Amino acid sequence: MFGLVYKELVTRKKQLLILLPIAALFTIMVIADAATKDEYVGVMMMLAAVCIILISGMFEQGSFENDETKKWLSFIASSEDGIRKQIGSKYLFNLLLMISVFTYLELLFELSAAITEKDLDMFFMALQLMMFFQMIYRAVESPFLVAFGSKYGNNIRMIVMLVLVFGFIVYALFGDLSIFGSTEELLLRAQKILTDKGSYFILLTPACAFALYYISFGISCRLYLHGGEYYEK
């Protein structure tokens, strides 16, 4: 499986190198903002983190696309434990990419905190939660890409996402929002969660993310052969 991970790294090396100038640009922007000791430096850090995570997410999403050929599927299916190794390499590669991006962002946060001399613990916790939410999202998305191929899988995923967003908008417009309290109450609740390292939400999120990621891996292994029906070549 590690050979397949290395293959993934080699075949996507040029694409991944695009992340380097993007990371350098964000580093310069964040350090410049931190040097001004802006009181909203934590918010700026989170915006930068969201942008970088979204960009890296596009590379993670495309990890399945390179091997979507009937010849490669036949080769993998005929190899000993080939399907588990093939799917495992994709999941492991994406996980390593997520960890690398998270480590870079954490170092950037540490540098910003040192420059501004501000307490950014709440934003550190938010960054950790973002990584685990990204894992959960990837765990939900990947079986669609495996079962229907990247082309059709993305279409199905987009339809599901649009339905969920439409439902959210309809509820926001016509539903009872009083159960969530005021905007100020929501912000205070979120701040309390992010500052309470002993809360069940903080403690259980990593375990749930890794568990779902592993379950998703098992589902994708079962669906891999089905996805070959949608390969064009």
PDB file of C-alpha atoms in Angstrom:
ATOM      1  CA  MET A   1       0.000   0.000   0.000  1.00  0.00           C
ATOM      2  CA  PHE A   2       2.852   2.410   0.763  1.00  0.00           C
ATOM      3  CA  GLY A   3       4.068   1.861  -2.789  1.00  0.00           C
ATOM      4  CA  LEU A   4       0.686   3.094  -4.031  1.00  0.00           C
ATOM      5  CA  VAL A   5       0.932   6.099  -1.708  1.00  0.00           C
ATOM      6  CA  TYR A   6       4.360   6.866  -3.206  1.00  0.00           C
ATOM      7  CA  LYS A   7       2.856   6.514  -6.701  1.00  0.00           C
ATOM      8  CA  GLU A   8       0.185   9.007  -5.711  1.00  0.00           C
ATOM      9  CA  LEU A   9       2.823  11.441  -4.496  1.00  0.00           C
ATOM     10  CA  VAL A  10       4.910  11.121  -7.667  1.00  0.00           C
ATOM     11  CA  THR A  11       1.997  11.400 -10.112  1.00  0.00           C
ATOM     12  CA  ARG A  12       0.564  14.422  -8.314  1.00  0.00           C
ATOM     13  CA  LYS A  13       3.852  16.115  -7.446  1.00  0.00           C
ATOM     14  CA  LYS A  14       3.393  19.000  -9.883  1.00  0.00           C
ATOM     15  CA  GLN A  15      -0.145  19.648  -8.636  1.00  0.00           C
ATOM     16  CA  LEU A  16       0.911  19.594  -4.997  1.00  0.00           C
ATOM     17  CA  LEU A  17       3.748  22.044  -5.683  1.00  0.00           C
ATOM     18  CA  ILE A  18       1.056  24.631  -6.411  1.00  0.00           C
ATOM     19  CA  LEU A  19       0.323  24.624  -2.687  1.00  0.00           C
ATOM     20  CA  LEU A  20       3.800  25.959  -1.868  1.00  0.00           C
ATOM     21  CA  PRO A  21       3.468  29.490  -3.358  1.00  0.00           C
ATOM     22  CA  ILE A  22      -0.084  29.687  -1.978  1.00  0.00           C
ATOM     23  CA  ALA A  23       1.190  28.779   1.499  1.00  0.00           C
ATOM     24  CA  ALA A  24       4.037  31.306   1.152  1.00  0.00           C
ATOM     25  CA  LEU A  25       1.590  34.050   0.164  1.00  0.00           C
ATOM     26  CA  PHE A  26      -0.678  33.346   3.130  1.00  0.00           C
ATOM     27  CA  THR A  27       2.343  33.226   5.441  1.00  0.00           C
ATOM     28  CA  ILE A  28       3.441  36.709   4.353  1.00  0.00           C
ATOM     29  CA  MET A  29      -0.114  38.064   4.710  1.00  0.00           C
ATOM     30  CA  VAL A  30      -0.621  36.597   8.186  1.00  0.00           C
ATOM     31  CA  ILE A  31       2.787  37.745   9.495  1.00  0.00           C
ATOM     32  CA  ALA A  32       2.218  41.233   8.091  1.00  0.00           C
ATOM     33  CA  ASP A  33      -1.178  41.382   9.795  1.00  0.00           C
ATOM     34  CA  ALA A  34       0.250  40.029  13.059  1.00  0.00           C
ATOM     35  CA  ALA A  35       3.026  42.626  12.987  1.00  0.00           C
ATOM     36  CA  THR A  36       0.393  45.376  13.218  1.00  0.00           C
ATOM     37  CA  LYS A  37      -0.869  43.674  16.424  1.00  0.00           C
ATOM     38  CA  ASP A  38      -4.408  43.924  15.061  1.00  0.00           C
ATOM     39  CA  GLU A  39      -6.950  42.838  17.668  1.00  0.00           C
ATOM     40  CA  TYR A  40      -8.732  40.786  15.006  1.00  0.00           C
ATOM     41  CA  VAL A  41      -5.627  38.806  14.076  1.00  0.00           C
ATOM     42  CA  GLY A  42      -7.298  35.569  15.254  1.00  0.00           C
ATOM     43  CA  VAL A  43     -10.204  36.128  12.865  1.00  0.00           C
ATOM     44  CA  MET A  44      -7.795  36.812  10.013  1.00  0.00           C
ATOM     45  CA  MET A  45      -5.940  33.613  10.871  1.00  0.00           C
ATOM     46  CA  MET A  46      -9.173  31.625  10.685  1.00  0.00           C
ATOM     47  CA  LEU A  47     -10.070  33.133   7.307  1.00  0.00           C
ATOM     48  CA  ALA A  48      -6.618  32.197   5.989  1.00  0.00           C
ATOM     49  CA  ALA A  49      -7.016  28.683   7.425  1.00  0.00           C
ATOM     50  CA  VAL A  50     -10.416  28.239   5.762  1.00  0.00           C
ATOM     51  CA  CYS A  51      -8.998  29.318   2.374  1.00  0.00           C
ATOM     52  CA  ILE A  52      -6.008  26.967   2.584  1.00  0.00           C
ATOM     53  CA  ILE A  53      -8.131  24.038   3.765  1.00  0.00           C
ATOM     54  CA  LEU A  54     -10.578  24.572   0.890  1.00  0.00           C
ATOM     55  CA  ILE A  55      -7.718  24.687  -1.624  1.00  0.00           C
ATOM     56  CA  SER A  56      -6.087  21.542  -0.227  1.00  0.00           C
ATOM     57  CA  GLY A  57      -9.526  19.900  -0.214  1.00  0.00           C
ATOM     58  CA  MET A  58      -9.635  20.183  -4.001  1.00  0.00           C
ATOM     59  CA  PHE A  59      -6.429  18.126  -4.217  1.00  0.00           C
ATOM     60  CA  GLU A  60      -7.835  15.532  -1.815  1.00  0.00           C
ATOM     61  CA  GLN A  61     -11.021  15.298  -3.822  1.00  0.00           C
ATOM     62  CA  GLY A  62      -9.064  14.620  -7.021  1.00  0.00           C
ATOM     63  CA  SER A  63      -7.065  11.712  -5.583  1.00  0.00           C
ATOM     64  CA  PHE A  64      -9.445   9.088  -7.001  1.00  0.00           C
ATOM     65  CA  GLU A  65      -9.659  10.574 -10.480  1.00  0.00           C
ATOM     66  CA  ASN A  66      -6.153   9.626 -11.691  1.00  0.00           C
ATOM     67  CA  ASP A  67      -6.785   5.864 -11.461  1.00  0.00           C
ATOM     68  CA  GLU A  68     -10.265   5.773 -12.956  1.00  0.00           C
ATOM     69  CA  THR A  69      -9.541   3.439 -15.880  1.00  0.00           C
ATOM     70  CA  LYS A  70     -10.917  -0.026 -16.504  1.00  0.00           C
ATOM     71  CA  LYS A  71      -7.405  -1.439 -17.067  1.00  0.00           C
ATOM     72  CA  TRP A  72      -6.177  -0.199 -13.693  1.00  0.00           C
ATOM     73  CA  LEU A  73      -9.316  -1.481 -11.976  1.00  0.00           C
ATOM     74  CA  SER A  74      -8.814  -4.947 -13.519  1.00  0.00           C
ATOM     75  CA  PHE A  75      -5.165  -4.980 -12.441  1.00  0.00           C
ATOM     76  CA  ILE A  76      -6.000  -3.960  -8.871  1.00  0.00           C
ATOM     77  CA  ALA A  77      -8.920  -6.378  -8.605  1.00  0.00           C
ATOM     78  CA  SER A  78      -6.710  -9.287  -9.710  1.00  0.00           C
ATOM     79  CA  SER A  79      -3.914  -8.405  -7.242  1.00  0.00           C
ATOM     80  CA  GLU A  80      -3.761  -9.934  -3.782  1.00  0.00           C
ATOM     81  CA  ASP A  81      -5.756  -7.690  -1.437  1.00  0.00           C
ATOM     82  CA  GLY A  82      -5.463  -5.108  -4.217  1.00  0.00           C
ATOM     83  CA  ILE A  83      -8.724  -3.289  -3.582  1.00  0.00           C
ATOM     84  CA  ARG A  84      -7.991  -2.627   0.092  1.00  0.00           C
ATOM     85  CA  LYS A  85      -4.495  -1.424  -0.812  1.00  0.00           C
ATOM     86  CA  GLN A  86      -5.801   0.799  -3.614  1.00  0.00           C
ATOM     87  CA  ILE A  87      -8.516   2.440  -1.514  1.00  0.00           C
ATOM     88  CA  GLY A  88      -6.272   2.500   1.551  1.00  0.00           C
ATOM     89  CA  SER A  89      -3.589   4.400  -0.358  1.00  0.00           C
ATOM     90  CA  LYS A  90      -6.104   7.101  -1.309  1.00  0.00           C
ATOM     91  CA  TYR A  91      -7.426   7.449   2.233  1.00  0.00           C
ATOM     92  CA  LEU A  92      -3.922   7.467   3.704  1.00  0.00           C
ATOM     93  CA  PHE A  93      -2.660  10.003   1.155  1.00  0.00           C
ATOM     94  CA  ASN A  94      -5.577  12.334   1.907  1.00  0.00           C
ATOM     95  CA  LEU A  95      -5.059  11.918   5.645  1.00  0.00           C
ATOM     96  CA  LEU A  96      -1.347  12.738   5.337  1.00  0.00           C
ATOM     97  CA  LEU A  97      -2.200  15.802   3.261  1.00  0.00           C
ATOM     98  CA  MET A  98      -4.706  16.948   5.885  1.00  0.00           C
ATOM     99  CA  ILE A  99      -2.168  16.466   8.672  1.00  0.00           C
ATOM    100  CA  SER A 100       0.506  18.352   6.685  1.00  0.00           C
ATOM    101  CA  VAL A 101      -1.810  21.308   6.073  1.00  0.00           C
ATOM    102  CA  PHE A 102      -2.924  21.288   9.714  1.00  0.00           C
ATOM    103  CA  THR A 103       0.709  21.246  10.924  1.00  0.00           C
ATOM    104  CA  TYR A 104       1.581  24.175   8.650  1.00  0.00           C
ATOM    105  CA  LEU A 105      -1.426  26.172   9.894  1.00  0.00           C
ATOM    106  CA  GLU A 106      -0.659  25.351  13.521  1.00  0.00           C
ATOM    107  CA  LEU A 107       2.912  26.630  13.100  1.00  0.00           C
ATOM    108  CA  LEU A 108       1.499  29.759  11.466  1.00  0.00           C
ATOM    109  CA  PHE A 109      -0.841  30.243  14.426  1.00  0.00           C
ATOM    110  CA  GLU A 110       2.039  29.746  16.885  1.00  0.00           C
ATOM    111  CA  LEU A 111       4.123  32.347  15.034  1.00  0.00           C
ATOM    112  CA  SER A 112       1.234  34.799  14.979  1.00  0.00           C
ATOM    113  CA  ALA A 113       0.573  34.291  18.698  1.00  0.00           C
ATOM    114  CA  ALA A 114       4.262  34.898  19.470  1.00  0.00           C
ATOM    115  CA  ILE A 115       4.343  38.114  17.420  1.00  0.00           C
ATOM    116  CA  THR A 116       1.097  39.573  18.782  1.00  0.00           C
ATOM    117  CA  GLU A 117       1.518  38.173  22.313  1.00  0.00           C
ATOM    118  CA  LYS A 118      -2.199  37.433  22.301  1.00  0.00           C
ATOM    119  CA  ASP A 119      -4.069  34.419  23.655  1.00  0.00           C
ATOM    120  CA  LEU A 120      -5.202  32.506  20.561  1.00  0.00           C
ATOM    121  CA  ASP A 121      -6.132  29.247  22.318  1.00  0.00           C
ATOM    122  CA  MET A 122      -9.742  29.532  21.163  1.00  0.00           C
ATOM    123  CA  PHE A 123      -8.617  29.804  17.551  1.00  0.00           C
ATOM    124  CA  PHE A 124      -6.211  26.872  17.981  1.00  0.00           C
ATOM    125  CA  MET A 125      -9.154  24.768  19.123  1.00  0.00           C
ATOM    126  CA  ALA A 126     -11.258  25.975  16.188  1.00  0.00           C
ATOM    127  CA  LEU A 127      -8.444  24.975  13.821  1.00  0.00           C
ATOM    128  CA  GLN A 128      -8.328  21.462  15.285  1.00  0.00           C
ATOM    129  CA  LEU A 129     -12.086  21.107  14.925  1.00  0.00           C
ATOM    130  CA  MET A 130     -11.847  22.262  11.307  1.00  0.00           C
ATOM    131  CA  MET A 131      -9.423  19.447  10.549  1.00  0.00           C
ATOM    132  CA  PHE A 132     -11.685  16.832  12.114  1.00  0.00           C
ATOM    133  CA  PHE A 133     -14.737  18.237  10.323  1.00  0.00           C
ATOM    134  CA  GLN A 134     -12.748  18.012   7.094  1.00  0.00           C
ATOM    135  CA  MET A 135     -12.077  14.336   7.850  1.00  0.00           C
ATOM    136  CA  ILE A 136     -15.787  13.768   8.438  1.00  0.00           C
ATOM    137  CA  TYR A 137     -16.667  15.530   5.198  1.00  0.00           C
ATOM    138  CA  ARG A 138     -14.091  13.470   3.299  1.00  0.00           C
ATOM    139  CA  ALA A 139     -15.450  10.299   4.925  1.00  0.00           C
ATOM    140  CA  VAL A 140     -18.936  11.109   3.626  1.00  0.00           C
ATOM    141  CA  GLU A 141     -17.790  12.241   0.185  1.00  0.00           C
ATOM    142  CA  SER A 142     -15.296   9.492  -0.739  1.00  0.00           C
ATOM    143  CA  PRO A 143     -17.760   6.567  -1.085  1.00  0.00           C
ATOM    144  CA  PHE A 144     -19.729   8.617  -3.640  1.00  0.00           C
ATOM    145  CA  LEU A 145     -16.573   9.197  -5.702  1.00  0.00           C
ATOM    146  CA  VAL A 146     -15.636   5.509  -5.489  1.00  0.00           C
ATOM    147  CA  ALA A 147     -19.112   4.133  -6.257  1.00  0.00           C
ATOM    148  CA  PHE A 148     -19.909   6.383  -9.215  1.00  0.00           C
ATOM    149  CA  GLY A 149     -16.510   7.668 -10.373  1.00  0.00           C
ATOM    150  CA  SER A 150     -15.355  11.260  -9.873  1.00  0.00           C
ATOM    151  CA  LYS A 151     -17.501  12.648 -12.692  1.00  0.00           C
ATOM    152  CA  TYR A 152     -20.846  11.175 -11.664  1.00  0.00           C
ATOM    153  CA  GLY A 153     -19.965  10.994  -7.967  1.00  0.00           C
ATOM    154  CA  ASN A 154     -19.361  14.740  -7.841  1.00  0.00           C
ATOM    155  CA  ASN A 155     -22.698  15.359  -9.551  1.00  0.00           C
ATOM    156  CA  ILE A 156     -24.545  13.196  -7.023  1.00  0.00           C
ATOM    157  CA  ARG A 157     -22.671  14.812  -4.147  1.00  0.00           C
ATOM    158  CA  MET A 158     -23.544  18.281  -5.464  1.00  0.00           C
ATOM    159  CA  ILE A 159     -27.227  17.346  -5.746  1.00  0.00           C
ATOM    160  CA  VAL A 160     -27.246  16.089  -2.150  1.00  0.00           C
ATOM    161  CA  MET A 161     -25.442  19.241  -0.971  1.00  0.00           C
ATOM    162  CA  LEU A 162     -27.871  21.509  -2.849  1.00  0.00           C
ATOM    163  CA  VAL A 163     -30.853  19.717  -1.315  1.00  0.00           C
ATOM    164  CA  LEU A 164     -29.358  20.138   2.170  1.00  0.00           C
ATOM    165  CA  VAL A 165     -28.511  23.820   1.561  1.00  0.00           C
ATOM    166  CA  PHE A 166     -32.001  24.444   0.143  1.00  0.00           C
ATOM    167  CA  GLY A 167     -33.539  22.792   3.204  1.00  0.00           C
ATOM    168  CA  PHE A 168     -31.363  24.935   5.479  1.00  0.00           C
ATOM    169  CA  ILE A 169     -32.365  28.147   3.676  1.00  0.00           C
ATOM    170  CA  VAL A 170     -36.068  27.256   3.770  1.00  0.00           C
ATOM    171  CA  TYR A 171     -35.879  26.540   7.497  1.00  0.00           C
ATOM    172  CA  ALA A 172     -33.907  29.745   8.103  1.00  0.00           C
ATOM    173  CA  LEU A 173     -36.593  31.747   6.307  1.00  0.00           C
ATOM    174  CA  PHE A 174     -39.750  30.075   7.590  1.00  0.00           C
ATOM    175  CA  GLY A 175     -38.737  27.848  10.531  1.00  0.00           C
ATOM    176  CA  ASP A 176     -38.703  28.561  14.252  1.00  0.00           C
ATOM    177  CA  LEU A 177     -35.245  30.003  15.006  1.00  0.00           C
ATOM    178  CA  SER A 178     -36.036  30.889  18.614  1.00  0.00           C
ATOM    179  CA  ILE A 179     -34.825  27.452  19.773  1.00  0.00           C
ATOM    180  CA  PHE A 180     -31.252  28.529  18.884  1.00  0.00           C
ATOM    181  CA  GLY A 181     -31.437  31.773  20.849  1.00  0.00           C
ATOM    182  CA  SER A 182     -30.073  35.139  19.749  1.00  0.00           C
ATOM    183  CA  THR A 183     -26.917  35.617  17.662  1.00  0.00           C
ATOM    184  CA  GLU A 184     -25.089  36.823  20.768  1.00  0.00           C
ATOM    185  CA  GLU A 185     -26.118  33.694  22.677  1.00  0.00           C
ATOM    186  CA  LEU A 186     -24.911  31.485  19.828  1.00  0.00           C
ATOM    187  CA  LEU A 187     -21.526  33.228  19.771  1.00  0.00           C
ATOM    188  CA  LEU A 188     -21.160  32.929  23.544  1.00  0.00           C
ATOM    189  CA  ARG A 189     -22.093  29.247  23.332  1.00  0.00           C
ATOM    190  CA  ALA A 190     -19.502  28.665  20.595  1.00  0.00           C
ATOM    191  CA  GLN A 191     -16.863  30.533  22.601  1.00  0.00           C
ATOM    192  CA  LYS A 192     -17.642  28.420  25.669  1.00  0.00           C
ATOM    193  CA  ILE A 193     -17.250  25.204  23.652  1.00  0.00           C
ATOM    194  CA  LEU A 194     -13.939  26.329  22.131  1.00  0.00           C
ATOM    195  CA  THR A 195     -12.474  27.372  25.475  1.00  0.00           C
ATOM    196  CA  ASP A 196     -13.618  24.316  27.435  1.00  0.00           C
ATOM    197  CA  LYS A 197     -11.086  21.626  26.537  1.00  0.00           C
ATOM    198  CA  GLY A 198     -12.909  19.131  28.751  1.00  0.00           C
ATOM    199  CA  SER A 199     -16.262  19.393  26.963  1.00  0.00           C
ATOM    200  CA  TYR A 200     -17.722  16.224  25.470  1.00  0.00           C
ATOM    201  CA  PHE A 201     -17.933  17.909  22.071  1.00  0.00           C
ATOM    202  CA  ILE A 202     -14.194  18.625  22.014  1.00  0.00           C
ATOM    203  CA  LEU A 203     -13.299  15.179  23.360  1.00  0.00           C
ATOM    204  CA  LEU A 204     -15.610  13.129  21.126  1.00  0.00           C
ATOM    205  CA  THR A 205     -15.113  14.933  17.802  1.00  0.00           C
ATOM    206  CA  PRO A 206     -11.648  13.408  17.055  1.00  0.00           C
ATOM    207  CA  ALA A 207     -12.837   9.891  17.938  1.00  0.00           C
ATOM    208  CA  CYS A 208     -15.947  10.287  15.752  1.00  0.00           C
ATOM    209  CA  ALA A 209     -13.877  11.676  12.861  1.00  0.00           C
ATOM    210  CA  PHE A 210     -11.380   8.774  12.856  1.00  0.00           C
ATOM    211  CA  ALA A 211     -14.160   6.198  13.343  1.00  0.00           C
ATOM    212  CA  LEU A 212     -16.188   7.583  10.419  1.00  0.00           C
ATOM    213  CA  TYR A 213     -13.061   7.789   8.271  1.00  0.00           C
ATOM    214  CA  TYR A 214     -12.325   4.108   8.898  1.00  0.00           C
ATOM    215  CA  ILE A 215     -15.958   3.102   8.297  1.00  0.00           C
ATOM    216  CA  SER A 216     -15.916   5.118   5.082  1.00  0.00           C
ATOM    217  CA  PHE A 217     -12.772   3.228   4.009  1.00  0.00           C
ATOM    218  CA  GLY A 218     -14.581  -0.093   4.481  1.00  0.00           C
ATOM    219  CA  ILE A 219     -17.608   1.108   2.514  1.00  0.00           C
ATOM    220  CA  SER A 220     -15.417   2.389  -0.328  1.00  0.00           C
ATOM    221  CA  CYS A 221     -13.651  -0.985  -0.554  1.00  0.00           C
ATOM    222  CA  ARG A 222     -17.011  -2.690  -1.063  1.00  0.00           C
ATOM    223  CA  LEU A 223     -18.099  -0.157  -3.686  1.00  0.00           C
ATOM    224  CA  TYR A 224     -14.871  -0.019  -5.706  1.00  0.00           C
ATOM    225  CA  LEU A 225     -15.834  -2.557  -8.375  1.00  0.00           C
ATOM    226  CA  HIS A 226     -19.201  -0.886  -8.815  1.00  0.00           C
ATOM    227  CA  GLY A 227     -17.469   2.369  -9.726  1.00  0.00           C
ATOM    228  CA  GLY A 228     -15.789   0.746 -12.746  1.00  0.00           C
ATOM    229  CA  GLU A 229     -19.114   0.768 -14.549  1.00  0.00           C
ATOM    230  CA  TYR A 230     -18.852   4.555 -14.807  1.00  0.00           C
ATOM    231  CA  TYR A 231     -15.268   4.716 -16.075  1.00  0.00           C
ATOM    232  CA  GLU A 232     -15.081   5.974 -19.647  1.00  0.00           C
ATOM    233  CA  LYS A 233     -11.926   4.062 -20.584  1.00  0.00           C
TER     234      LYS A 233
END
